[in-house]
Coordinates of C-alpha atoms and ligand atoms in Angstrom, one line a residue:
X119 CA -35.0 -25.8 49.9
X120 CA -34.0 -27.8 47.0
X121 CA -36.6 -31.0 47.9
X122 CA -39.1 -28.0 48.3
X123 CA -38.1 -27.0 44.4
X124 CA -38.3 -30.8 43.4
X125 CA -42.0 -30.6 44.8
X126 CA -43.0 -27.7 43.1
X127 CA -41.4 -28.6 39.5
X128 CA -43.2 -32.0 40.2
X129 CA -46.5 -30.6 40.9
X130 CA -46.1 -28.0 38.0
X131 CA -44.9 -30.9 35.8
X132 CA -48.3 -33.1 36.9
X133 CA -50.2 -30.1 36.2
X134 CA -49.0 -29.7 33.0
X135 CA -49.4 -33.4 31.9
X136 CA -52.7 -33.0 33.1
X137 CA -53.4 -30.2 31.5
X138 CA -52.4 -31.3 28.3
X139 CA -54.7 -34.7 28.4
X140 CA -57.5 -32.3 28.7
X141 CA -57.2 -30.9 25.9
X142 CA -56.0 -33.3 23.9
X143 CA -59.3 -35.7 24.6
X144 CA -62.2 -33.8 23.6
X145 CA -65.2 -33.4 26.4
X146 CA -65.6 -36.2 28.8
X147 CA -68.7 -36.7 30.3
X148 CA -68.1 -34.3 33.1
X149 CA -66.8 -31.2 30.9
X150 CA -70.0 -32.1 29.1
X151 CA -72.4 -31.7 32.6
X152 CA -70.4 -28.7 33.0
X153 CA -71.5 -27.3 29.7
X154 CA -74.7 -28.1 30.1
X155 CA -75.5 -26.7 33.8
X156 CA -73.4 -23.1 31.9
X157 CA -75.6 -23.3 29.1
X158 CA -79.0 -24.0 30.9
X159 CA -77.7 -21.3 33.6
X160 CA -79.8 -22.2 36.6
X161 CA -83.2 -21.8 35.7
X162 CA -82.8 -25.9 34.9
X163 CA -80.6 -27.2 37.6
X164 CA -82.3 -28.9 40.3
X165 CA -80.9 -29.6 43.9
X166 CA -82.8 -33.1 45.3
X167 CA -85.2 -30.7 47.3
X168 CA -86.6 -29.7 43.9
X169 CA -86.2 -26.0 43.8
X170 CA -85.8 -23.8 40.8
X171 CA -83.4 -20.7 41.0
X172 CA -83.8 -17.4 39.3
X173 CA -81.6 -16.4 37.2
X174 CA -79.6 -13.0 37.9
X175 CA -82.4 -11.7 40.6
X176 CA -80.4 -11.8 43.7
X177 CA -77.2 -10.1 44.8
X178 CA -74.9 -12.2 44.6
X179 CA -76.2 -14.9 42.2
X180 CA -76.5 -17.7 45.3
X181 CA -79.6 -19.1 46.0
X182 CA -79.4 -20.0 49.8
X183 CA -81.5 -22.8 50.1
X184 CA -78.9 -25.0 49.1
X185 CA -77.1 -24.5 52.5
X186 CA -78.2 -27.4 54.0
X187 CA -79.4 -29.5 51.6
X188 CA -78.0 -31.9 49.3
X189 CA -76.3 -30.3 46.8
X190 CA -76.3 -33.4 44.4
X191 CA -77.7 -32.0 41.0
X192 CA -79.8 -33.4 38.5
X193 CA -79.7 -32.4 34.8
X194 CA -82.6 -34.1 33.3
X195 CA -82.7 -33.1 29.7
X196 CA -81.7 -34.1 26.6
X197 CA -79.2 -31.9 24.6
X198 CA -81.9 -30.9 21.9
X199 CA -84.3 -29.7 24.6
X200 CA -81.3 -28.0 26.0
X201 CA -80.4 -25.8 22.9
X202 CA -84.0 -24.6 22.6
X203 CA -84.1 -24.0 25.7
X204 CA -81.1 -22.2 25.6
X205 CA -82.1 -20.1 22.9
X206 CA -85.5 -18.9 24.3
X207 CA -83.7 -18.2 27.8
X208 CA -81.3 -16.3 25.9
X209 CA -84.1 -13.9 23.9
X210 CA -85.6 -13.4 27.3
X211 CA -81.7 -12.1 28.8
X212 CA -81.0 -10.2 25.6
X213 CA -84.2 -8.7 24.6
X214 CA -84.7 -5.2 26.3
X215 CA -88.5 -5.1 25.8
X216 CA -88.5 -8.0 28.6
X217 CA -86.5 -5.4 31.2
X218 CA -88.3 -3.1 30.5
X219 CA -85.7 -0.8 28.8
X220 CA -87.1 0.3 25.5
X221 CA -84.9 0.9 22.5
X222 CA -86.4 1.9 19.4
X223 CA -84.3 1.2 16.7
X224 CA -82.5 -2.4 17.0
X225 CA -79.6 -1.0 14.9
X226 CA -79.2 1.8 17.7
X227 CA -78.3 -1.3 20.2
X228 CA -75.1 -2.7 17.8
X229 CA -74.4 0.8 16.4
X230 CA -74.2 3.1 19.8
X231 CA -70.2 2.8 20.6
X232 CA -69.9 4.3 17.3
X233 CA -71.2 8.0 18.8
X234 CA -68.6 10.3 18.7
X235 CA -67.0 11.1 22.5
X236 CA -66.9 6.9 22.4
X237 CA -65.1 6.6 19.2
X238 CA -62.5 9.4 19.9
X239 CA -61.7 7.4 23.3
X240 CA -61.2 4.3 21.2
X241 CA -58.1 6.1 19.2
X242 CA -56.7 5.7 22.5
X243 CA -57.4 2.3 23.7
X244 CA -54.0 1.8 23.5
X245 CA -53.4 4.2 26.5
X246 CA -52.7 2.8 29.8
X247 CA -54.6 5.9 31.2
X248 CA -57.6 4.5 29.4
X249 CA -60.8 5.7 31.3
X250 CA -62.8 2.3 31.1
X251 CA -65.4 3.7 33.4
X252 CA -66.0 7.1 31.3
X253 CA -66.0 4.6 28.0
X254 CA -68.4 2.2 29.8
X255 CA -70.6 5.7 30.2
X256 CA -70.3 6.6 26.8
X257 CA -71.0 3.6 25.4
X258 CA -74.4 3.2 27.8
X259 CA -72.8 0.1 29.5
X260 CA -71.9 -1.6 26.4
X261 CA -67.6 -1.1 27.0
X262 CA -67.0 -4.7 26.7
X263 CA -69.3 -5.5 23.4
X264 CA -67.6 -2.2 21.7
X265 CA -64.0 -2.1 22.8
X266 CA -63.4 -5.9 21.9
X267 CA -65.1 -5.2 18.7
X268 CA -62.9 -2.7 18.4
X269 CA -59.6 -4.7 19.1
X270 CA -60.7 -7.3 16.9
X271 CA -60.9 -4.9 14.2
X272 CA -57.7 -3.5 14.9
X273 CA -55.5 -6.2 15.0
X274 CA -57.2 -7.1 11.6
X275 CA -58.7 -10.6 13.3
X276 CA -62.1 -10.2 11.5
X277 CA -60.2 -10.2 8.0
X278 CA -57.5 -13.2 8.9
X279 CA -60.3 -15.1 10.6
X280 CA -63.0 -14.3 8.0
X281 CA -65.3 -13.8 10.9
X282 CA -68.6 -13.0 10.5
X283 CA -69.3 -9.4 12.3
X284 CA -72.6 -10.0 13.1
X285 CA -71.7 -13.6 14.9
X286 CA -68.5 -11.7 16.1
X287 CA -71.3 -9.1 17.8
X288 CA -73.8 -11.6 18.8
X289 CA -71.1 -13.5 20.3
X290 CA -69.6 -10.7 22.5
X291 CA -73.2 -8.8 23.7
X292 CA -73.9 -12.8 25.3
X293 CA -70.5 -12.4 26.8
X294 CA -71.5 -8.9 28.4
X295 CA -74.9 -10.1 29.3
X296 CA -73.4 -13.0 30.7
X297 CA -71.2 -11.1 33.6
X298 CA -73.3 -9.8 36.8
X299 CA -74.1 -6.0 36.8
X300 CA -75.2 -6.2 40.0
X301 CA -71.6 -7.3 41.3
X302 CA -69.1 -4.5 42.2
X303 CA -66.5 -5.2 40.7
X304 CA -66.1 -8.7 38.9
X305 CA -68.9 -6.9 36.2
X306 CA -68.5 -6.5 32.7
X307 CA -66.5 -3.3 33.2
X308 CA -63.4 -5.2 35.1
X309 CA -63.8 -7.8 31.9
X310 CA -63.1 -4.4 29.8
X311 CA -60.4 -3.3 32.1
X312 CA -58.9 -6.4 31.3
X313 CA -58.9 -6.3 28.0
X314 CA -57.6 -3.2 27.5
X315 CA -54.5 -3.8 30.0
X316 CA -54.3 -6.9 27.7
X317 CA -54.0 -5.0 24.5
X318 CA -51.5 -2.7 26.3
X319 CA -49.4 -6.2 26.7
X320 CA -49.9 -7.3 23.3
X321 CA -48.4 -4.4 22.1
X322 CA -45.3 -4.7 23.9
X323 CA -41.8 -5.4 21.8
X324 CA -41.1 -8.3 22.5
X325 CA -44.6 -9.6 22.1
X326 CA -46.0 -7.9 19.3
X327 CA -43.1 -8.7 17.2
X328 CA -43.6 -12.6 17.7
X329 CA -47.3 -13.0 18.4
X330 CA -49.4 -14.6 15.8
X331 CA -52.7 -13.7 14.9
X332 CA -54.1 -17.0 16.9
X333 CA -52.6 -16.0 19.7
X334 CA -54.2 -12.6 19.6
X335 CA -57.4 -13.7 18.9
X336 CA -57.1 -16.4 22.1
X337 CA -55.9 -14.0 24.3
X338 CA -58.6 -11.2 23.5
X339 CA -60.8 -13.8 24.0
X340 CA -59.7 -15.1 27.4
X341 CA -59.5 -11.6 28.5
X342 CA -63.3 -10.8 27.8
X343 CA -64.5 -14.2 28.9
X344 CA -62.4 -14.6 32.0
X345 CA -64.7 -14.1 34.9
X346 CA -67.7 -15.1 32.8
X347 CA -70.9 -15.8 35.6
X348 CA -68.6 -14.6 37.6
X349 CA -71.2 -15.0 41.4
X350 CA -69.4 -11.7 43.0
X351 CA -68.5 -14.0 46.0
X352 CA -65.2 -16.3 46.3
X353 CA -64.1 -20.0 45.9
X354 CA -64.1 -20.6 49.6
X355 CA -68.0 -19.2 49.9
X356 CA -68.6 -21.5 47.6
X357 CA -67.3 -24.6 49.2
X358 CA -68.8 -24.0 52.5
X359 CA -72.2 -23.6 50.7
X360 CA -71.8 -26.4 49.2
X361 CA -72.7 -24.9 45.7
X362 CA -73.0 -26.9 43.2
X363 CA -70.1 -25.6 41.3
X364 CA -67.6 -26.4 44.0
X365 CA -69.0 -29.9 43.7
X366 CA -68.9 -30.3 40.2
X367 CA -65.0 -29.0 39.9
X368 CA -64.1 -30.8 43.1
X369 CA -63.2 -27.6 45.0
X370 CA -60.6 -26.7 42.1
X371 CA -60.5 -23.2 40.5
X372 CA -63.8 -24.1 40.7
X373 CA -64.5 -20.1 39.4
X374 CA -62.1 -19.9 36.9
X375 CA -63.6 -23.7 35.9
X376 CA -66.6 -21.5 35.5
X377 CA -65.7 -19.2 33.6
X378 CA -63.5 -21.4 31.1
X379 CA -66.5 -23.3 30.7
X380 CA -69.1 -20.4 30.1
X381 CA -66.9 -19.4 27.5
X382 CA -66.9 -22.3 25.6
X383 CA -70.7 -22.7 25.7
X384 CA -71.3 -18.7 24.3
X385 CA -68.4 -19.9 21.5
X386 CA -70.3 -22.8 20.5
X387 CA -73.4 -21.2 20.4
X388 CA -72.4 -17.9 18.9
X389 CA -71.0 -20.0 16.2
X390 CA -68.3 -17.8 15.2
X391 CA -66.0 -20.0 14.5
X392 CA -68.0 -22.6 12.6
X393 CA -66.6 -22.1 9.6
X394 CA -62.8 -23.6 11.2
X395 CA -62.3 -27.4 11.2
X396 CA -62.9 -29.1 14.8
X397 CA -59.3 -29.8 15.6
X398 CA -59.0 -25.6 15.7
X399 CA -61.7 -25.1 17.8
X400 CA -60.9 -27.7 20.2
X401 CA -57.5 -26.8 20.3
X402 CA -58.7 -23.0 20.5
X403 CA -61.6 -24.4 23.6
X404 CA -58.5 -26.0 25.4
X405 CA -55.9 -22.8 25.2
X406 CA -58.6 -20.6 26.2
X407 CA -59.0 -22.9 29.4
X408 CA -55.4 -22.3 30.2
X409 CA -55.2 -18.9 29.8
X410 CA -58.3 -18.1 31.9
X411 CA -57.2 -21.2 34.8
X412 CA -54.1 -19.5 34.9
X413 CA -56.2 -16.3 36.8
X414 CA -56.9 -18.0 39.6
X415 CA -54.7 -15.9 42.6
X416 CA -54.4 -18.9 44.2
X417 CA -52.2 -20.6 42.1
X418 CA -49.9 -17.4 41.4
X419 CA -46.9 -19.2 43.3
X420 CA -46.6 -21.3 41.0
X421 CA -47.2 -19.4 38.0
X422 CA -44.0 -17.3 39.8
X423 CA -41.6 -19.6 40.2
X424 CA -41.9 -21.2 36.4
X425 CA -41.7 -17.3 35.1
X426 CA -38.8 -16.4 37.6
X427 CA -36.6 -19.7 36.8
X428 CA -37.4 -18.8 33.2
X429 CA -36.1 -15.5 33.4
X430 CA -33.0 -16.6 35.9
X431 CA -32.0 -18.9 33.1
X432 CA -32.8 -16.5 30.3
X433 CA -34.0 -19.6 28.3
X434 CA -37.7 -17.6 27.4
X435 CA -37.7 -18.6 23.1
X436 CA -40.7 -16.6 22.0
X437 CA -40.8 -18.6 18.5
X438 CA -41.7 -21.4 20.9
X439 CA -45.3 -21.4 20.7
X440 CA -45.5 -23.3 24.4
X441 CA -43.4 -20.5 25.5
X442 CA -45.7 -17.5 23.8
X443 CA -48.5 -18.7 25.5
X444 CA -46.9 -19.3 28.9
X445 CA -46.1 -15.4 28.4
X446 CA -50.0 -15.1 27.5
X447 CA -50.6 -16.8 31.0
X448 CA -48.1 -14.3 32.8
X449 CA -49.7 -11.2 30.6
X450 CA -53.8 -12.1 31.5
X451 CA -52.5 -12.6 35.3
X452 CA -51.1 -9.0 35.1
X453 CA -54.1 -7.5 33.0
X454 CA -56.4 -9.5 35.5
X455 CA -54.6 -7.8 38.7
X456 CA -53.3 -4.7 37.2
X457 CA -55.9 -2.3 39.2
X458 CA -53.1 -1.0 41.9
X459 CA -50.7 0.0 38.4
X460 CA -53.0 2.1 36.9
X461 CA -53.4 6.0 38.1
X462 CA -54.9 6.9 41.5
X463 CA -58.1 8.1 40.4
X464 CA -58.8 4.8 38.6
X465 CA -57.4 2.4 41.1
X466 CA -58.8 4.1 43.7
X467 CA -62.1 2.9 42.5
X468 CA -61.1 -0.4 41.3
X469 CA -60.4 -0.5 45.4
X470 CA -63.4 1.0 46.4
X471 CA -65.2 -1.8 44.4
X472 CA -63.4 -4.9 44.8
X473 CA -64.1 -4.0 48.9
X474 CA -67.5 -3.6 48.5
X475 CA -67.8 -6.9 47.0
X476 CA -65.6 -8.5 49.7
X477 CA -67.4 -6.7 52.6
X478 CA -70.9 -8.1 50.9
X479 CA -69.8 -11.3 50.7
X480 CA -69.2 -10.9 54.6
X481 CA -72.6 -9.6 55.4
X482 CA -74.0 -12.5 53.9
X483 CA -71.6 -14.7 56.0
X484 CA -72.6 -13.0 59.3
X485 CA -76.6 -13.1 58.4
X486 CA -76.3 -17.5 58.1
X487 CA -73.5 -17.8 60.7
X488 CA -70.9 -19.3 57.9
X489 CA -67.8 -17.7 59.5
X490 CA -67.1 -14.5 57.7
X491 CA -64.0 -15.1 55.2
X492 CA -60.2 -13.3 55.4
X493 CA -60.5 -9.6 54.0
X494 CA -64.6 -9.6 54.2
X495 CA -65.2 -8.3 57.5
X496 CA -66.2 -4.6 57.3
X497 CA -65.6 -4.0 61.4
X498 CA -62.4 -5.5 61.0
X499 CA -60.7 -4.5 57.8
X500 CA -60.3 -1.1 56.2
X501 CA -59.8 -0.4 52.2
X502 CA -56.2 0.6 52.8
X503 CA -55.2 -2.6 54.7
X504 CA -56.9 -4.9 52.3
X505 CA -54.6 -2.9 49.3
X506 CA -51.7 -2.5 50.8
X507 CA -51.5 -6.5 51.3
X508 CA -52.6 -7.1 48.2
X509 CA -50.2 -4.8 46.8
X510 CA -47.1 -6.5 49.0
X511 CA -48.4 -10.3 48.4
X512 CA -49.6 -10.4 45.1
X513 CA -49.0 -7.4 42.9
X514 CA -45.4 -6.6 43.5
X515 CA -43.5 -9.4 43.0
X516 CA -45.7 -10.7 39.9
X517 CA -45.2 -7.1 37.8
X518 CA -41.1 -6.8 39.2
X519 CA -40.7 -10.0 37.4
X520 CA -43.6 -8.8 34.7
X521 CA -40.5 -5.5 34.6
X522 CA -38.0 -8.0 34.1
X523 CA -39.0 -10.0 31.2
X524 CA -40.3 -6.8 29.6
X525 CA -38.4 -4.2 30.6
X526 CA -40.5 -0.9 28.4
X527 CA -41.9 2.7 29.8
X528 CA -44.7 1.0 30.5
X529 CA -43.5 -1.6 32.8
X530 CA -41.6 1.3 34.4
X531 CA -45.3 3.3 34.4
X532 CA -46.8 0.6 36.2
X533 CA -44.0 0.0 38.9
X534 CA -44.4 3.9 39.3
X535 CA -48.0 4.0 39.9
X536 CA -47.5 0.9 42.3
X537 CA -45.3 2.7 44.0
X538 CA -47.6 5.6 44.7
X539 CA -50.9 4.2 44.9
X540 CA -49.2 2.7 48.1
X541 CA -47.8 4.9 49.4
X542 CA -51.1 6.8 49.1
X543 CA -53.0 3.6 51.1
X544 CA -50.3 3.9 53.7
X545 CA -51.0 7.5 53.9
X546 CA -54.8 7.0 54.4
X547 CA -53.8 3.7 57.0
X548 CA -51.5 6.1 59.2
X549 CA -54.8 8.6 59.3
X550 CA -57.0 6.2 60.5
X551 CA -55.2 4.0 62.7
X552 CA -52.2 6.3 64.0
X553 CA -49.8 3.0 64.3
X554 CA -49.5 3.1 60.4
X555 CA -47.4 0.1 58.4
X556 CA -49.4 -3.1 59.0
X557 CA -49.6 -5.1 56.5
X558 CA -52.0 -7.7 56.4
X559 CA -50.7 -11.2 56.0
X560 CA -54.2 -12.5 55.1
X561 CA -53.0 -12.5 51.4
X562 CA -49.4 -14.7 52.5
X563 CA -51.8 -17.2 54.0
X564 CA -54.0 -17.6 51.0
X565 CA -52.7 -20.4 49.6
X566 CA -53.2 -22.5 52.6
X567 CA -56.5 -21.0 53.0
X568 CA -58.1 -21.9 49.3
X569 CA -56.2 -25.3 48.6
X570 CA -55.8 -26.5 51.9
X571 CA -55.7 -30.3 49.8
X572 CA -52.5 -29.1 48.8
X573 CA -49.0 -28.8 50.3
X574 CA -47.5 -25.4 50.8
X575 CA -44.8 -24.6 47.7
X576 CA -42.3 -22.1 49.7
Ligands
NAG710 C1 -82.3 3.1 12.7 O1 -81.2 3.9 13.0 C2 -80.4 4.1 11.9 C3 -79.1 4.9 12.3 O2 -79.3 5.6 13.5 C4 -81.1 4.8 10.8 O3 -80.3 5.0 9.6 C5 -82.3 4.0 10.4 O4 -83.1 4.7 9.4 C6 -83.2 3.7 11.6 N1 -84.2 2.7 11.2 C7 -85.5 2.8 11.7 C8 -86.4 1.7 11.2 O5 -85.8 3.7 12.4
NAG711 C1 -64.8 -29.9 49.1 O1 -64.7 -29.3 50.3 C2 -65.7 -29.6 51.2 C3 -65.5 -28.8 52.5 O2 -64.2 -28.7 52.9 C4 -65.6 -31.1 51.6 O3 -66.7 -31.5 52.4 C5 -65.7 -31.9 50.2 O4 -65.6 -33.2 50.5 C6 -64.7 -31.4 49.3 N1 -64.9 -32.1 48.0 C7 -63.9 -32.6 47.3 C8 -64.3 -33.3 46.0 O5 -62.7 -32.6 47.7
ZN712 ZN1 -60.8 -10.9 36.9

């Protein structure tokens, strides 16, 4: 027990010395490759074998040839060629003519969440009954361009930060373009979702009354940008594929890696924050990299077991800006995972989507014999199963301590819906199986399933 906590404070404390030499040094040569192979997306990456990948065709965004090859890559241009590049890929993503999807006035595309049903929902974004998937509707799949736009605005970060609105728009339809609409769940709508549950946070007490505008702006951002590219398949998938991307970040978050790293490369190129000195905008790079690492599920035990010894010693100092965005970490975990804590009719979805994705991950696994993965197997598992172990595992014990530090009516909301939303799986489980209360311990075995380089914590 207490050599077990000596491990875990040690490993935290490495982390966290790591963590900060990262951001303290600018890019190294690596974080550099890793901007690059975002930026170029993977129309320029080359495996040995020489192929050239599509970019966004296939569902999910894998191209299979890599299986069995080498998956050494090759980035063979100079940064110059990469910007222009860059830019000419990104007229070909952004510009509708090229999909086919005509729009006749271009001021239609940056003006359209401004139509009245869209604008009405947006006096509510503060709602944790928000309707992201009736706003994503009305807004003709722009929710994520127009409800950050619409944060920004409201906690006055375009007048503090002197931002330019039309970089601030340019900057945030690349962001949308940037997530897979093809994927189920992690689309552009769960980066919405997440957003919004992070605005609900924000606006908590305790919070709001010692947030800064800089930490605002960082978390709105790491909320929209945290499962940038996301591939709509998991870390494991990718390290028995041997994708590139588990190469390149050494099997480590090597999504959320990803992600922190797309975002970076759509805030360098949107500009948007040219106008601050380099200092801010590496510092702002590096705490957007921590908020968005700290989503990976794997390492929630972690995560935990700093928040819980926190709140055990009552020592949380919100004027301690280390502290504030430790809570930030704790806050985009719970928006990130918050699908179970909203009302039926919208978690039932979220579930119905995040499956879907799972169970097509599987089918994939099954067609090229690579072992089908924990929760992907649609013969074995059911909805209900896969939610009420989630729900046990992951989501109760991170929003009971989420209750403790913030103990509001909408903590208590949250709990509640928790409550019922499981009971409601355990309803449907009972129906289909008879036996009733299984609960699947695929999620207490994650750890040692994702990291299994690293010793168990508990
Ligand atoms: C584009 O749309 C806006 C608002 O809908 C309108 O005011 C403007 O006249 C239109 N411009 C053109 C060129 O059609
Ligand atoms: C990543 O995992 C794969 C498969 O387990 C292994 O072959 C590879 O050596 C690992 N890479 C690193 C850098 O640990
Ligand atoms: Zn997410």
């Amino acid at each position: 027990m207490g050599i077990a906590l000596i491990w875990c404070l040690a490993l935290i404390f490495i982390k966290w010395i790591t963590s900060k030499r990262r951001g303290a040094i600018s890019y190294d040569s690596s974080d550099q490759t890793a901007l690059y192979i975002r930026m170029l997306g993977d129309v320029r990456v080359r495996s040995r074998a020489g192929f050239e990948t599509e970019r966004r065709g296939s569902h999910p965004y894998i191209d299979f040839r890599i299986f069995h090859s080498n998956s050494e890559i090759e980035v063979s241009v100079s940064a110059r060629n990469v910007r222009r590049l860059l830019s000419f890929q990104r007229y070909l993503r952004s510009s509708r003519f090229f999909r086919g999807i005509t729009v006749p006035n271009s001021s239609n595309i940056l003006d359209d969440d401004y139509n009245g049903q869209a604008k009405c929902m947006l006096e509510k974004v503060g709602n944790w009954n928000f309707d992201i998937f009736l706003f994503d509707r009305l807004t003709n799949g722009n929710s994520l361009v127009s409800l950050t736009f619409h944060l920004f605005n409201l906690h006055g970060l375009i007048e503090h930060f002197q931002l330019d609105t039309m970089k601030l728009r340019r900057f945030l339809v690349m962001v949308q373009e940037d997530y897979h609409s093809q994927n189920p769940y992690h689309n552009a709508v769960h980066a919405a979702d997440v957003t919004q549950a992070m605005h609900c946070y924000l606006k908590e007490p305790k919070l709001s009354k010692s947030l800064t505008p800089w930490d605002v702006l960082l978390s709105l951002i790491a909320a929209a940008t945290h499962d940038l590219d996301h591939p709509g398949v998991n870390q494991p998938f990718l390290i028995k594929t041997n994708h590139y991307l588990a190469t390149l970040y050494k099997n480590t978050s090597v999504l959320e890696n990803h992600h922190w790293r797309s975002a970076v490369g759509l805030l360098r190129e949107s500009g948007l924050f040219a106008h601050m000195s380099l200092e801010n905008r590496q510092l702002m790079e590096s705490q957007i990299g921590d908020l968005i690492l700290a989503t990976d599920i794997s390492q929630q035990n972690e995560y935990l077991s700093m928040f819980r010894s926190h709140l055990d010693r009552g020592d949380l100092c919100l004027e301690n800006a280390n502290h504030r965005h430790f809570i930030l970490q704790m806050a985009l975990k719970c928006a990130d995972i918050c699908n179970p804590c909203r009302t039926w009719e919208l978690s039932k979805q979220w579930s119905e989507k995040v499956t879907e994705e799972f169970f097509h991950q599987g089918d994939i696994e099954k067609k090229y014999h690579l072992g089908v993965s924990p929760l992907c197997d649609r013969q074995t598992e059911t909805i209900a199963n896969i939610q009420i172990g989630f729900m046990t595992y992951l989501v109760e014990p991170l929003f009971g301590e989420w209750a403790r530090f913030s103990n509001t009516r909408l903590s208590q909301t949250m709990l509640g819906h928790l409550g019922l939303n499981k009971a409601s799986w355990k309803g449907v489980q009972r129906e289909q199986s008879g036996s009733g209360d299984d609960v699947d311990p695929t999620f207490e075995e994650m750890d040692s399933d994702i990291l299994p380089q690293e010793p168990r914590l508990s």
